[in-house]
Coordinates of C-alpha atoms in Angstrom, one line a residue:
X269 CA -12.7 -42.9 12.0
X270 CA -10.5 -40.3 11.2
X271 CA -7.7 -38.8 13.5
X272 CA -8.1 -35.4 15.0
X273 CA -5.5 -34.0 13.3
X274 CA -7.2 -35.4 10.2
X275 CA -10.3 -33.4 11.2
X276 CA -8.6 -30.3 11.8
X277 CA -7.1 -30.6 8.5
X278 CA -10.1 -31.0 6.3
X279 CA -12.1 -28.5 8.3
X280 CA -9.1 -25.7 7.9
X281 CA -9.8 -26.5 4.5
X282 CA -13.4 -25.5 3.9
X283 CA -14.4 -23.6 6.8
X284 CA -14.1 -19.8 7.0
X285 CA -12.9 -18.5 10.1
X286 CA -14.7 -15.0 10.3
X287 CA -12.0 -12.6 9.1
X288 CA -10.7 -15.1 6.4
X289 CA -11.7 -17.1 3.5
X290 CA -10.7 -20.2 2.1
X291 CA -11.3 -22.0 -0.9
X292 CA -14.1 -19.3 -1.7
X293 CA -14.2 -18.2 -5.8
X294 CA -13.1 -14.7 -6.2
X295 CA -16.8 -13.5 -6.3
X296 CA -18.2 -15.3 -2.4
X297 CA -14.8 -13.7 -1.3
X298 CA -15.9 -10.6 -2.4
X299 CA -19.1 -11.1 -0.4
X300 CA -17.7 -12.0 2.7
X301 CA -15.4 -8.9 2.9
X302 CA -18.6 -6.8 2.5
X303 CA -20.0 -8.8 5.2
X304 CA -16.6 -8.2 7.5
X305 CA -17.1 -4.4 6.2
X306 CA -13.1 -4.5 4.6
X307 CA -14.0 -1.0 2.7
X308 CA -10.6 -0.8 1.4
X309 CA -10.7 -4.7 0.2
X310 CA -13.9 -3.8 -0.9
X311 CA -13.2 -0.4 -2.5
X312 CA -9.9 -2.0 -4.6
X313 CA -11.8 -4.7 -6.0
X314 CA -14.6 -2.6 -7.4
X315 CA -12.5 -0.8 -9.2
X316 CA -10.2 -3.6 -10.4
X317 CA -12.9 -5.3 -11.7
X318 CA -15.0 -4.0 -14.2
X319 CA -18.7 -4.2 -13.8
X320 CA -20.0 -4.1 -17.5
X321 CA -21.5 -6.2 -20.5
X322 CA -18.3 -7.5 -21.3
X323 CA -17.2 -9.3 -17.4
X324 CA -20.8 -10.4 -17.1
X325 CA -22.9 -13.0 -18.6
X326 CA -25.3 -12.1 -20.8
X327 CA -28.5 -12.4 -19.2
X328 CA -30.9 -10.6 -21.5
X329 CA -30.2 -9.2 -25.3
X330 CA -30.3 -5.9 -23.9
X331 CA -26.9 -5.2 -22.4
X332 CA -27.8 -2.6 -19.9
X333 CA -31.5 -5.0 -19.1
X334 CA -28.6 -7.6 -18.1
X335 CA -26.5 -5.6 -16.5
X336 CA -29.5 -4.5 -14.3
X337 CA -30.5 -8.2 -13.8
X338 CA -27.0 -8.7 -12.4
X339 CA -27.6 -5.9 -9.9
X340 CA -30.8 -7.2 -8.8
X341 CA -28.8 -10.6 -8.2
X342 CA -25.7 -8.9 -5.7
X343 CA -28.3 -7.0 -4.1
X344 CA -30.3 -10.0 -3.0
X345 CA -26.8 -12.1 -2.0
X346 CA -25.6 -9.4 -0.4
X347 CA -28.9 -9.1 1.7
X348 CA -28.7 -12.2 2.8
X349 CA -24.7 -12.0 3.6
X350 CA -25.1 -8.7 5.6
X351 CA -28.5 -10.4 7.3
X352 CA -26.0 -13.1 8.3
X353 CA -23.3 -10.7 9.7
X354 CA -26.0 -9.3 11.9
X355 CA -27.3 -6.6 10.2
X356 CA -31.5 -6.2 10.6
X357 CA -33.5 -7.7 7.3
X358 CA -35.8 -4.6 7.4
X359 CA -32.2 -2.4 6.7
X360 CA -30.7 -5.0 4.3
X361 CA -33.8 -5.3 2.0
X362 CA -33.6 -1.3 2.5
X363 CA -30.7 -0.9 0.8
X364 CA -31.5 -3.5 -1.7
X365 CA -35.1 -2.0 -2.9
X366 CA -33.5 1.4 -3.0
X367 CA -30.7 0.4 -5.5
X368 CA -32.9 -2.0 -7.4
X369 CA -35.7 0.7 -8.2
X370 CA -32.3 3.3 -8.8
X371 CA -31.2 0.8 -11.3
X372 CA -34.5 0.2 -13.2
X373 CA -34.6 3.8 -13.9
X374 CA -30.9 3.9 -15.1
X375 CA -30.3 4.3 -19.2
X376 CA -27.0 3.6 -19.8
X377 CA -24.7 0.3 -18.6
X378 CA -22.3 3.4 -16.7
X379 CA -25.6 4.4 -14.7
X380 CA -26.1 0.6 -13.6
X381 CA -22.1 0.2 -12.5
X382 CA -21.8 3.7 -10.8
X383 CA -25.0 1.9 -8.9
X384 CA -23.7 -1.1 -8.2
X385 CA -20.4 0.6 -7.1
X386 CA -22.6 2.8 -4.8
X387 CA -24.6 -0.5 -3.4
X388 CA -21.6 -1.9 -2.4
X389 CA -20.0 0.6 -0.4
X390 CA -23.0 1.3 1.3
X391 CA -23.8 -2.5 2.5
X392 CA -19.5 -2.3 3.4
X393 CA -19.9 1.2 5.5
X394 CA -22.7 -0.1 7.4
X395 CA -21.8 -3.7 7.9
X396 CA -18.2 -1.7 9.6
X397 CA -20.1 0.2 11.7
X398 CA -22.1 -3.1 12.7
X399 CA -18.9 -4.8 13.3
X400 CA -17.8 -1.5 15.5
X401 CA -21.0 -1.5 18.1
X402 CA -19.7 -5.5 19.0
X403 CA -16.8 -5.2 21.3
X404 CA -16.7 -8.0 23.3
X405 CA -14.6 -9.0 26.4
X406 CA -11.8 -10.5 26.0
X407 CA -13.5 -13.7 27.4
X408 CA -15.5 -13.9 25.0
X409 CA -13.1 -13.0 22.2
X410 CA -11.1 -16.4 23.6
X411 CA -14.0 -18.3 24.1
X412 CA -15.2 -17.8 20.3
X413 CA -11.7 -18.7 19.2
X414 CA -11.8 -21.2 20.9
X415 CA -14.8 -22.7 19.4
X416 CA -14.1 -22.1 15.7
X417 CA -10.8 -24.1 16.5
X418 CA -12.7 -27.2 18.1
X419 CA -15.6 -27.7 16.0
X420 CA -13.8 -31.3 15.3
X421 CA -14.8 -31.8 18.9
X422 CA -17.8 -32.3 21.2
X423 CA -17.8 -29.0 22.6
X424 CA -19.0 -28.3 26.5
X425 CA -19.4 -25.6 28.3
X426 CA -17.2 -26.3 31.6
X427 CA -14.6 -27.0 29.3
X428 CA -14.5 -23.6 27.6
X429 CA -15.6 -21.8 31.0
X430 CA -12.0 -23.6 32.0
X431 CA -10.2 -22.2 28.8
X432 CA -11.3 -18.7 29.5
X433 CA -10.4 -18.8 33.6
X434 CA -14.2 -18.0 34.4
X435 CA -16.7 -19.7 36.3
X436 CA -19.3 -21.9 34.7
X437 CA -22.4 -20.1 35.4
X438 CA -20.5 -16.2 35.4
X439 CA -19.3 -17.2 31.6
X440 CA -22.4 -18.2 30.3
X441 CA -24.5 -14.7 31.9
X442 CA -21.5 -13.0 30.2
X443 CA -21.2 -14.7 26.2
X444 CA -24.9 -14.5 26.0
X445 CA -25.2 -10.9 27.5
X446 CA -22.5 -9.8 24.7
X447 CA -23.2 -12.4 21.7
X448 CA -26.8 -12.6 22.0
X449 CA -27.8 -16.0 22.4
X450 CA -26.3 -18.9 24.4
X451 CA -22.8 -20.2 24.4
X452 CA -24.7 -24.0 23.3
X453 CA -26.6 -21.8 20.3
X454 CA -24.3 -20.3 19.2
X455 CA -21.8 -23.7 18.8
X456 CA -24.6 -25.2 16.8
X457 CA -24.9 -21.9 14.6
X458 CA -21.0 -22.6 14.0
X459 CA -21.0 -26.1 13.2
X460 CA -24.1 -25.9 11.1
X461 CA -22.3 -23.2 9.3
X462 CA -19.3 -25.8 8.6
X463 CA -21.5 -28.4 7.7
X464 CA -22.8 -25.9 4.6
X465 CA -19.6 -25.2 3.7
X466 CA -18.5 -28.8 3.4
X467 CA -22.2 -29.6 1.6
X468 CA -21.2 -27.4 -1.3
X469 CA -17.4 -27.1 -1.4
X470 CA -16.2 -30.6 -0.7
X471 CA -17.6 -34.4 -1.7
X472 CA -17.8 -35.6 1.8
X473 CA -21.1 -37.8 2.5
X474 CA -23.7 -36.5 5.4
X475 CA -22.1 -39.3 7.4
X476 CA -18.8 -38.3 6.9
X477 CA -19.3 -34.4 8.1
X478 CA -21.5 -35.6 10.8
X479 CA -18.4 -37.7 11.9
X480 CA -15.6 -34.5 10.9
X481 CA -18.1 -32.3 13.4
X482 CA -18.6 -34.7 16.1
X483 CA -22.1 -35.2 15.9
X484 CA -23.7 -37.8 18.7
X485 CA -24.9 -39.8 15.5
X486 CA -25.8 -39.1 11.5
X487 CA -29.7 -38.8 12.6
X488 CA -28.7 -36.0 15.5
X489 CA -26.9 -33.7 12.9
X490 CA -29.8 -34.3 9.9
X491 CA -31.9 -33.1 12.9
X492 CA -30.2 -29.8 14.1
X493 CA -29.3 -29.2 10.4
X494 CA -32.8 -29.4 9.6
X495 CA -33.9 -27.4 12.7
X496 CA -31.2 -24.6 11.2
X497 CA -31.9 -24.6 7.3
X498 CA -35.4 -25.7 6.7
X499 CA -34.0 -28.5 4.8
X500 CA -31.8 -32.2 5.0
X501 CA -28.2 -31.9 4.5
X502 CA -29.1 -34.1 1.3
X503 CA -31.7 -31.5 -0.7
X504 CA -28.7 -28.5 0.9
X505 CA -26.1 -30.6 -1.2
X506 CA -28.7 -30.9 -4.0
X507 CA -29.5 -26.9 -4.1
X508 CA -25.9 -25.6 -3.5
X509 CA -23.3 -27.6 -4.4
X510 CA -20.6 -25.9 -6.5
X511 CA -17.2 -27.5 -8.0
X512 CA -15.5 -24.0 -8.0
X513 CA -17.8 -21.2 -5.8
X514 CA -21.0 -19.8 -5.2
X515 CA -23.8 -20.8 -7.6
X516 CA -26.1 -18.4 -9.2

């Protein structure tokens, strides 16, 4: 069994901790700082990096058909990362049909870019004003930080309700009221979360990440994994995992 210092390593290692990414490939970093709605992040790296036939695989013979192929690929991840950041799916597939049908009308590669530029910003800008209506109490601020830094452990609720200086019951009424869902959700949500990111960024067996996330037993988390992404941690591995970053 590994120490839990050992624990907190590895998991420092592949898990992102909401406003920062590590060990992501240039292209899921990008992603997640539309998600966080960095404009400026955002904004310098579109225009750093070239969106054209010649930084893009070829996907069709037609350079501006592949190009548009491309689009229709960053619109759907991007759906699904602003879904993820809390933004409504009828207002992320919104954005993504309006660029898509935009795009299939566009005749030159310059028309697809400019669009894809455009799509961009616009998921950025609305994902910072999503971040903007969330202001929670400083509780609750504590209490999250709290659990991204303990997800090695077996998390309770009296012991966090401790951390923050609040009681039990009072604490509970208050994360959900200002998170949504319940303080015990919402540590599942998190350590499921981990558990992707060691399935496709690290070797580590569903036995050992069950163990690294202090999991009751190897059945429990294939259970609650399960329960959270329609599938084993085993056919996760098999659809997702990537060497280097995210896998088109």
């Amino acid at each position: 069994m590994k120490s839990e210092k050992g624990k907190v390593e590895i998991l420092e290692k592949y898990i992102d901790r909401e406003n920062s990414v590590v060990e992501y490939s240039e292209e899921m970093n990008f992603y997640m700082l539309v998600k966080l709605g960095k404009k400026e992040e955002v904004s310098r790296i579109l225009k750093n990096n070239g969106f054209n036939e010649n930084t893009k695989k070829a996907l069709s013979d037609d350079p501006i058909q592949s190009l548009k192929y491309h689009l229709v690929v960053t619109a759907g991840v991007l759906a699904r990362y602003c879904i993820e950041g809390g933004m409504e799916h009828a207002r992320a597939y919104e954005i993504s049909d309006y660029y898509i049908r935009k795009a299939d009308k566009a005749l030159t590669g310059k028309e697809v870019a400019d669009l894809n530029s455009k799509m961009c910003m616009d998921y950025t800008v609305q994902m910072e004003k999503q971040h903007k209506q969330f202001v929670y109490s400083k509780q609750v601020v504590k209490s999250i930080d709290y659990i991204y830094s303990h997800l090695h452990c077996r998390i309770t609720i009296p012991e966090i309700a401790s951390y923050v200086k609040l009681n039990e019951n009072y604490f509970s009424k208050l994360f959900s009221k200002e998170v949504g869902i319940p303080v015990s959700r919402y540590i599942m949500k998190r350590k499921i979360e981990a558990a992707e990111n060691l399935l496709r960024y690290s070797e580590y067996s569903c036995s050992e990440i069950s163990e690294l996330l202090s999991f009751s037993s190897q059945s429990h988390f294939i259970s609650r994994f399960r329960n959270e992404c329609a599938m084993t941690p085993s056919d996760y591995r098999k659809a997702f995992y990537n060497h280097t970053g995210f896998n088109r």
